[in-house]
XYZ file of C-alpha atoms in Angstrom:
494
model
C 81.391 -2.634 -12.746
C 78.446 -3.171 -15.066
C 77.645 -6.535 -13.453
C 77.411 -4.872 -10.046
C 74.830 -2.361 -11.336
C 72.696 -5.123 -12.819
C 72.965 -7.072 -9.592
C 71.968 -4.006 -7.617
C 68.946 -3.429 -9.867
C 67.876 -7.080 -9.568
C 68.238 -6.923 -5.769
C 66.272 -3.703 -5.600
C 63.515 -5.209 -7.765
C 63.433 -8.300 -5.596
C 63.133 -6.173 -2.456
C 60.385 -4.075 -4.036
C 58.587 -7.266 -5.083
C 58.872 -8.648 -1.576
C 57.468 -5.423 -0.103
C 54.574 -5.471 -2.606
C 53.860 -9.109 -1.790
C 53.881 -8.301 1.922
C 51.410 -5.447 1.359
C 49.123 -7.733 -0.681
C 49.231 -10.420 2.038
C 48.542 -7.784 4.675
C 45.583 -6.516 2.635
C 44.273 -10.024 2.209
C 44.530 -10.627 5.901
C 42.794 -7.369 6.565
C 39.964 -8.294 4.166
C 39.744 -11.698 5.802
C 39.580 -10.083 9.230
C 36.800 -7.752 8.052
C 34.796 -10.642 6.672
C 35.247 -12.584 9.895
C 34.085 -9.538 11.863
C 30.996 -9.162 9.634
C 30.085 -12.823 10.068
C 30.621 -12.469 13.817
C 28.097 -9.601 13.914
C 25.513 -11.721 12.047
C 26.128 -14.760 14.269
C 25.758 -12.596 17.388
C 22.446 -11.279 16.018
C 21.294 -14.843 15.357
C 22.120 -15.926 18.919
C 20.413 -12.897 20.499
C 17.279 -13.421 18.337
C 17.000 -17.126 19.171
C 13.457 -18.332 19.934
C 13.612 -21.943 21.133
C 10.238 -23.547 21.880
C 10.830 -23.353 25.652
C 11.292 -19.573 25.463
C 8.215 -19.155 23.256
C 6.100 -21.055 25.798
C 7.414 -18.759 28.555
C 6.387 -15.752 26.438
C 2.900 -17.237 25.888
C 2.527 -17.808 29.651
C 3.661 -14.237 30.334
C 1.050 -13.035 27.809
C -1.693 -14.913 29.718
C -0.598 -13.331 33.033
C -0.710 -9.845 31.472
C -4.135 -10.549 29.931
C -5.562 -11.426 33.355
C -4.005 -8.296 34.888
C -5.317 -6.040 32.109
C -8.849 -7.427 32.499
C -8.733 -6.930 36.274
C -8.127 -3.174 36.309
C -7.302 -0.180 34.131
C -3.538 0.299 34.124
C -3.019 -3.131 35.676
C -0.920 -4.304 32.767
C 1.093 -3.182 29.753
C -1.743 -4.863 27.844
C -4.648 -2.404 27.853
C -7.276 -5.173 27.309
C -9.743 -2.530 26.146
C -13.485 -3.186 26.325
C -14.843 -2.734 22.785
C -18.575 -2.570 23.655
C -19.104 -5.132 20.882
C -21.116 -7.854 22.609
C -22.836 -9.170 19.488
C -20.894 -10.129 16.378
C -22.460 -10.281 12.884
C -24.922 -13.090 12.215
C -25.404 -12.760 8.464
C -28.855 -11.143 8.770
C -27.491 -7.602 8.253
C -29.250 -5.680 5.462
C -28.839 -2.302 3.703
C -26.217 0.227 2.549
C -23.409 1.045 4.984
C -20.051 2.772 4.918
C -16.725 2.257 6.613
C -13.737 4.487 7.130
C -10.545 2.590 7.937
C -7.722 4.679 9.413
C -4.766 2.670 10.621
C -1.509 3.497 8.876
C 0.037 5.565 6.139
C -3.124 5.114 4.013
C -6.801 5.182 4.866
C -9.681 3.525 3.043
C -13.290 4.470 2.454
C -15.709 1.601 1.778
C -19.315 1.304 0.682
C -20.950 -2.049 1.395
C -24.374 -3.341 0.326
C -25.650 -6.130 2.553
C -28.436 -8.445 1.434
C -29.386 -10.299 4.609
C -29.203 -14.049 5.073
C -29.914 -14.829 1.411
C -28.016 -12.047 -0.369
C -25.152 -11.685 2.135
C -22.492 -9.331 0.742
C -24.149 -7.941 -2.396
C -21.528 -5.396 -3.393
C -18.575 -3.445 -2.042
C -16.527 -0.567 -3.398
C -13.592 1.237 -1.847
C -11.052 3.989 -2.383
C -7.591 4.073 -0.825
C -5.975 7.407 -0.022
C -2.381 8.083 1.113
C -1.884 10.385 4.090
C 0.773 13.068 3.507
C 3.554 12.606 6.120
C 3.181 16.177 7.417
C -0.447 15.436 8.423
C 0.734 12.548 10.630
C 2.455 15.028 12.957
C 0.315 18.129 12.380
C -2.983 19.056 14.057
C -6.150 17.079 14.671
C -8.339 19.465 12.672
C -6.137 19.333 9.562
C -5.923 15.522 9.588
C -9.668 14.944 10.051
C -10.606 17.654 7.534
C -8.418 15.899 4.956
C -10.142 12.574 5.685
C -13.640 14.099 5.596
C -12.899 15.843 2.282
C -11.915 12.513 0.722
C -15.070 10.943 2.172
C -17.098 13.738 0.516
C -15.469 12.957 -2.859
C -16.297 9.265 -2.477
C -19.978 9.951 -1.749
C -20.208 12.562 -4.549
C -19.418 9.879 -7.157
C -22.489 7.792 -6.266
C -25.283 7.199 -8.757
C -29.001 7.787 -8.203
C -29.547 4.143 -7.237
C -27.556 4.752 -4.037
C -29.471 7.828 -2.925
C -31.059 7.427 0.515
C -34.709 8.251 1.296
C -35.364 11.756 2.658
C -34.683 12.100 6.380
C -32.358 9.124 6.500
C -28.640 9.639 7.095
C -25.841 7.467 5.801
C -24.285 5.352 8.552
C -20.593 4.729 9.001
C -18.419 2.279 10.884
C -15.167 4.030 11.839
C -12.184 1.705 12.073
C -9.581 3.546 14.117
C -6.499 1.405 14.634
C -4.913 3.159 17.578
C -5.302 2.689 21.347
C -8.674 4.131 22.356
C -10.607 3.872 25.605
C -14.170 3.371 24.409
C -17.040 4.746 26.439
C -19.758 3.309 24.147
C -20.063 1.567 20.793
C -19.748 4.955 19.056
C -17.396 7.001 21.210
C -13.885 6.715 22.569
C -10.920 8.807 23.608
C -7.468 8.383 22.097
C -4.888 7.010 24.540
C -1.863 7.602 22.296
C -0.832 7.517 18.664
C 1.317 4.687 17.246
C 2.739 3.711 13.809
C 4.460 7.026 13.149
C 1.555 9.352 14.054
C 2.169 12.001 16.693
C -0.598 14.628 16.976
C -0.690 15.918 20.534
C -4.025 17.739 20.417
C -5.960 14.543 19.550
C -4.780 12.626 22.623
C -7.555 12.520 25.232
C -10.180 13.593 22.679
C -13.195 11.632 21.436
C -12.105 10.609 17.921
C -15.720 10.138 16.756
C -16.454 13.715 17.754
C -13.325 14.917 15.891
C -14.461 13.094 12.732
C -18.086 14.254 13.119
C -17.027 17.922 13.387
C -14.800 17.529 10.320
C -17.648 15.915 8.321
C -19.914 18.833 9.265
C -17.251 21.303 8.118
C -16.929 19.423 4.813
C -20.693 19.043 4.281
C -20.764 15.246 4.647
C -24.139 14.050 6.017
C -23.158 10.856 7.766
C -23.614 9.387 11.237
C -20.916 7.314 12.953
C -22.771 4.255 14.310
C -19.771 2.233 15.463
C -16.204 2.991 16.497
C -14.122 -0.069 15.833
C -10.506 -0.999 16.277
C -9.152 -2.667 13.112
C -8.639 -5.949 14.939
C -12.197 -5.900 16.303
C -13.370 -5.164 12.745
C -11.340 -8.095 11.448
C -12.944 -10.303 14.091
C -16.432 -9.110 13.039
C -15.657 -9.588 9.352
C -14.157 -12.998 10.049
C -17.234 -14.094 12.040
C -19.525 -12.977 9.173
C -17.903 -15.541 6.858
C -16.750 -18.179 9.407
C -19.039 -18.800 12.388
C -16.202 -20.391 14.432
C -13.920 -17.318 14.461
C -13.045 -16.490 18.084
C -10.022 -14.191 17.680
C -8.371 -11.922 15.154
C -4.780 -10.831 14.679
C -3.438 -8.004 12.529
C 0.117 -8.347 11.229
C 0.753 -5.324 9.063
C 2.433 -1.950 9.540
C 1.583 -2.433 13.200
C 0.143 -5.397 15.071
C -2.718 -6.124 17.434
C -5.109 -8.858 18.526
C -8.727 -9.119 19.695
C -10.755 -12.042 20.960
C -14.143 -12.981 22.418
C -14.050 -13.041 26.232
C -16.654 -14.215 28.714
C -18.171 -11.057 30.243
C -17.895 -12.635 33.703
C -14.110 -12.886 33.276
C -13.711 -9.084 33.106
C -13.456 -7.792 36.700
C -13.064 -4.171 35.532
C -16.466 -4.294 33.737
C -18.930 -2.509 36.030
C -22.051 -2.290 33.890
C -24.867 -4.805 33.558
C -23.634 -7.991 31.924
C -24.516 -8.104 28.218
C -27.301 -10.512 27.206
C -24.900 -12.482 25.032
C -22.632 -13.051 28.043
C -19.672 -12.124 25.829
C -17.525 -9.090 25.115
C -14.916 -8.526 22.441
C -11.636 -7.404 23.991
C -9.143 -5.287 22.072
C -5.851 -6.433 23.599
C -3.504 -3.769 22.180
C -0.903 -6.531 22.298
C 1.705 -4.421 20.505
C 2.478 -2.963 23.929
C 3.216 -6.387 25.473
C 6.589 -6.610 27.165
C 8.319 -9.461 28.965
C 11.807 -10.215 30.224
C 11.606 -13.351 28.063
C 11.475 -11.357 24.796
C 14.769 -11.773 22.890
C 15.731 -8.109 22.474
C 19.029 -6.954 20.945
C 20.975 -3.702 21.220
C 19.535 -2.753 17.808
C 15.979 -3.111 19.147
C 16.756 -1.069 22.242
C 18.375 1.711 20.184
C 15.435 1.740 17.754
C 13.044 2.059 20.690
C 14.968 4.920 22.324
C 15.022 6.863 19.037
C 11.338 6.230 18.222
C 8.414 8.629 18.661
C 6.984 6.384 21.414
C 10.061 5.312 23.371
C 9.343 2.599 25.918
C 6.012 1.690 24.313
C 4.903 -0.925 21.743
C 7.952 -3.161 22.340
C 6.243 -6.310 20.998
C 5.151 -4.381 17.897
C 8.703 -3.154 17.341
C 10.060 -6.684 16.956
C 7.239 -8.371 15.012
C 5.499 -5.815 12.776
C 6.024 -4.500 9.271
C 6.976 -0.965 10.197
C 10.126 -2.102 11.986
C 11.534 -5.338 10.492
C 13.305 -3.622 7.578
C 14.644 -0.952 9.916
C 16.181 -3.594 12.203
C 17.943 -5.132 9.178
C 19.221 -1.677 8.171
C 20.656 -1.074 11.624
C 22.561 -4.363 11.585
C 23.892 -3.675 8.048
C 25.007 -0.208 9.166
C 26.905 -1.728 12.078
C 28.533 -4.219 9.695
C 29.498 -1.361 7.357
C 30.989 0.671 10.217
C 32.676 -2.118 12.174
C 33.631 -4.526 9.386
C 33.693 -2.405 6.188
C 31.116 -4.848 4.829
C 30.343 -2.633 1.828
C 33.874 -1.287 1.332
C 36.059 1.235 3.109
C 33.396 3.976 2.951
C 30.137 3.599 4.844
C 27.291 4.106 2.297
C 25.565 7.384 3.171
C 22.063 6.105 2.330
C 22.504 3.285 4.845
C 22.550 5.929 7.595
C 18.977 7.061 6.834
C 16.435 5.578 9.312
C 13.614 3.542 7.753
C 15.046 3.813 4.219
C 14.960 0.003 3.991
C 11.273 -0.882 4.119
C 9.949 -4.301 5.068
C 8.524 -4.960 1.539
C 12.100 -4.522 0.231
C 13.413 -6.841 2.940
C 10.731 -9.373 1.951
C 11.725 -9.169 -1.729
C 15.362 -9.869 -0.796
C 14.387 -12.709 1.545
C 12.293 -14.331 -1.213
C 15.009 -14.001 -3.896
C 15.578 -17.474 -5.394
C 17.725 -16.435 -8.368
C 21.143 -18.123 -8.623
C 22.994 -14.793 -8.429
C 20.545 -13.183 -5.945
C 19.865 -10.472 -8.509
C 16.931 -9.000 -6.561
C 19.173 -8.515 -3.510
C 21.827 -6.824 -5.658
C 19.275 -4.500 -7.256
C 17.665 -3.548 -3.937
C 21.057 -2.712 -2.416
C 21.949 -0.658 -5.504
C 18.614 1.120 -6.005
C 17.712 1.861 -2.365
C 21.073 2.118 -0.591
C 23.221 3.061 -3.619
C 25.598 0.157 -2.956
C 26.705 -1.164 -6.377
C 28.680 -4.282 -7.293
C 28.034 -6.408 -4.210
C 29.486 -9.908 -4.248
C 27.297 -13.008 -4.215
C 28.870 -13.872 -0.878
C 27.768 -10.539 0.601
C 24.261 -10.905 -0.846
C 23.899 -14.307 0.807
C 24.739 -12.724 4.168
C 22.051 -10.065 3.599
C 19.466 -12.787 2.899
C 20.537 -14.643 6.046
C 20.109 -11.459 8.078
C 16.577 -10.952 6.662
C 15.813 -14.554 7.626
C 17.030 -14.049 11.218
C 14.909 -10.916 11.777
C 11.782 -12.293 10.055
C 12.004 -15.656 11.824
C 12.195 -14.044 15.257
C 9.181 -11.836 14.473
C 7.096 -14.694 13.096
C 7.846 -17.043 15.991
C 7.062 -14.350 18.571
C 3.731 -13.677 16.808
C 2.964 -17.406 17.110
C 3.757 -17.276 20.836
C 1.291 -14.400 21.203
C -1.449 -16.409 19.477
C -0.694 -19.354 21.763
C -1.205 -16.982 24.720
C -4.706 -16.097 23.489
C -5.592 -19.755 22.929
C -4.346 -20.593 26.448
C -6.447 -17.804 27.995
C -9.518 -19.127 26.172
C -8.779 -22.740 27.089
C -8.372 -23.635 23.419
C -4.795 -24.908 23.686
C -6.004 -28.408 24.541
C -8.505 -30.766 22.937
C -11.498 -31.540 25.157
C -13.107 -34.932 24.800
C -16.173 -34.842 22.601
C -15.490 -31.258 21.405
C -15.747 -31.358 17.619
C -15.799 -27.571 17.118
C -13.012 -25.926 15.196
C -11.254 -22.864 16.564
C -10.741 -20.286 13.813
C -8.438 -17.270 14.015
C -8.850 -14.484 11.450
C -5.567 -12.989 10.226
C -5.146 -9.811 8.212
C -2.452 -7.271 7.383
C 0.056 -6.724 4.602
C 2.889 -8.436 6.471
C 0.864 -11.631 6.852
C -0.557 -11.449 3.332
C 2.566 -10.594 1.331
C 5.598 -11.797 3.335
C 5.090 -15.535 2.774
C 8.319 -16.615 4.518
C 7.070 -14.783 7.608
C 3.499 -16.106 7.554
C 4.574 -19.699 6.830
C 7.095 -19.582 9.688
C 4.425 -18.168 12.027
C 1.916 -20.900 11.175
C 4.531 -23.676 11.371
C 5.670 -22.399 14.775
C 2.097 -22.285 16.100
C 1.599 -25.914 15.017
C 4.875 -26.840 16.729
C 3.787 -25.102 19.949
C 0.329 -26.705 19.990
C 1.352 -30.199 18.990
C -0.152 -32.350 16.260
C -3.455 -33.248 17.938
C -4.461 -29.703 18.984
C -3.236 -28.224 15.676
C -5.906 -30.210 13.842
C -8.637 -28.258 15.670
C -7.096 -24.820 15.011
C -7.519 -23.054 11.692
C -6.096 -19.750 10.494
C -8.085 -17.941 7.802
C -7.051 -14.866 5.882
C -9.757 -12.287 6.532
C -8.914 -10.039 3.599
C -9.963 -6.444 4.275
C -11.769 -7.773 7.323
C -11.356 -4.568 9.280
C -13.201 -2.408 6.727
C -16.054 -4.802 6.017
C -16.230 -5.594 9.744
C -16.716 -1.919 10.577
C -19.552 -1.643 8.038
C -21.128 -4.820 9.482
C -20.938 -3.418 13.019
C -22.457 -0.133 11.802
C -25.295 -2.260 10.407
C -25.811 -4.215 13.613
C -25.853 -0.950 15.609
C -27.915 1.045 13.098
C -30.292 3.800 14.278
C -32.864 2.499 11.805
C -32.649 -1.139 12.782
C-alpha cells in the first residue's frame, strides 16, 4: 500500500515537472517570437528607408524641376524659391559696429560685431543666447517680440563707453528670421507661416521687421533694422566673407533650408530692374520639398498628420534635427506595443511625443563602449526603461543608424539638386575654380555620423572627378555674422 502512495507521488511530481517544462518552453517560444517580431519591424523600417544611389539621383532631378517651377511663378512649386533682395554679398570692405538678432528655433541670439574693413576684417564679436519659453512659441506676436526686444535692451545696456555711438546715429541691426517670409525689400517681409514648433496666428501675414521695430520702441531700444535675412542667406553671406568661392549655403539644425546665388535672368517671376551685379540670392525654403521618390514610412506620415503644420515641410521632417529622434521614438513605441520589446508593459514615457531628442539619439548612435553603456543610460534616464540587454541596445543603435542614414543621404541629394541647377555637377574644361558650400546647424556640427554620411554620399553622387572641385566648409555661426555683414553693406550711413 505504501509503495503505491510513493509511486503516485512520483508520478504526480513527474507530471507537474512535465507541465512546468512545457510552460517554460512555451514562454521561450513566445519570447523568441517577440524578438523575431521586433527584428521584423526594424528590417521593415530599413527597407522602407532605403536610399540607393538611383533613387537619390531621381530626388535631385525632382528638386531641380521644383526649383525651376518656383522661380517661374509664386505658388508654382512646393519650393517657395523666395527672392531675398540680397544682390551683393560681403566683399571684406565692411567697416564699423553692427548688431544681429538671430531668431530661428527654441533659442535666439543677439550679436555685436566690430568690422575693420579689408585690413582688420572681423575685429571682435560678442553674443548672448537666450531660450524662448515654450508658451511664447504659441502665444501672441506682441508678447514674443516684446520678450526679444527686452533681451536686446539688456544686451545693449551692458556696453562700455567705447561702444557708444556718436549723437544722431542709430545702431543698425541685421535681423535673421529663419521662417518662410515673402520679402518686399532688403528690410521688410511678411511671414508666410511658422515652422519648427512655432504657431502664432496673429504674426502670419504681418511684416516681421515692423513687429520687431514696434517692440523695440516699446522697450526703449534705439536701433534700426537695416536687413532682414533668412538664416540660410545669412550663412551664405558669412561664408562668402571668409571664402570667396561660396555659392550656396545649407542649414542642418533644428530645421533645414538652403540658399544659393542665382543668375537674375533665370528668375522669370522677378519683375523689377535687373540688379547691377546680375545675381540674386534665392532662399529656397527646401524644407517644404516633396516628391513621390522620397522614401516615407508610416511613422513619417503619422508624425506629419499629428504635427502643427500637417502636409507641410515634408523634407524637413525626414532630415532635420527636430524630427529624427521623434521618428526613432515612434518605431521603438511600435516595437514595445507589437513585440513587447521592453517587456510585457509598454513604458509610459515612450508614449510622450518628442521626449527622445535628436542629441540623445546622436549620443546613442555614437556609443562605442563594449556594453553600450550610453544607450542603456539614455533608455533608463529619459524613457525610464531599466536593465536593457546588450542585444536590445544593439537594435536601438541600428535603428538610430537607419533613421540618420536616410536623413543624411536625402540631404546630400538636395545639395546635388542645387549643384545641378547651377551647372556645377560637372567639371568644365579649363575651369579651375572651386565650388564651396557653407554648412551650418547643430545637426551638421554635432552629429558626426550624420554629417560624415552626408558628405560621403555627396561624393558618391558626384563621382571622384567632380568631388575634387566641390568643398564643404563649416560656416560656424554664419547666420548671425552674415546678418551683421548684410546690415553693414546696407547701412544708412554707408
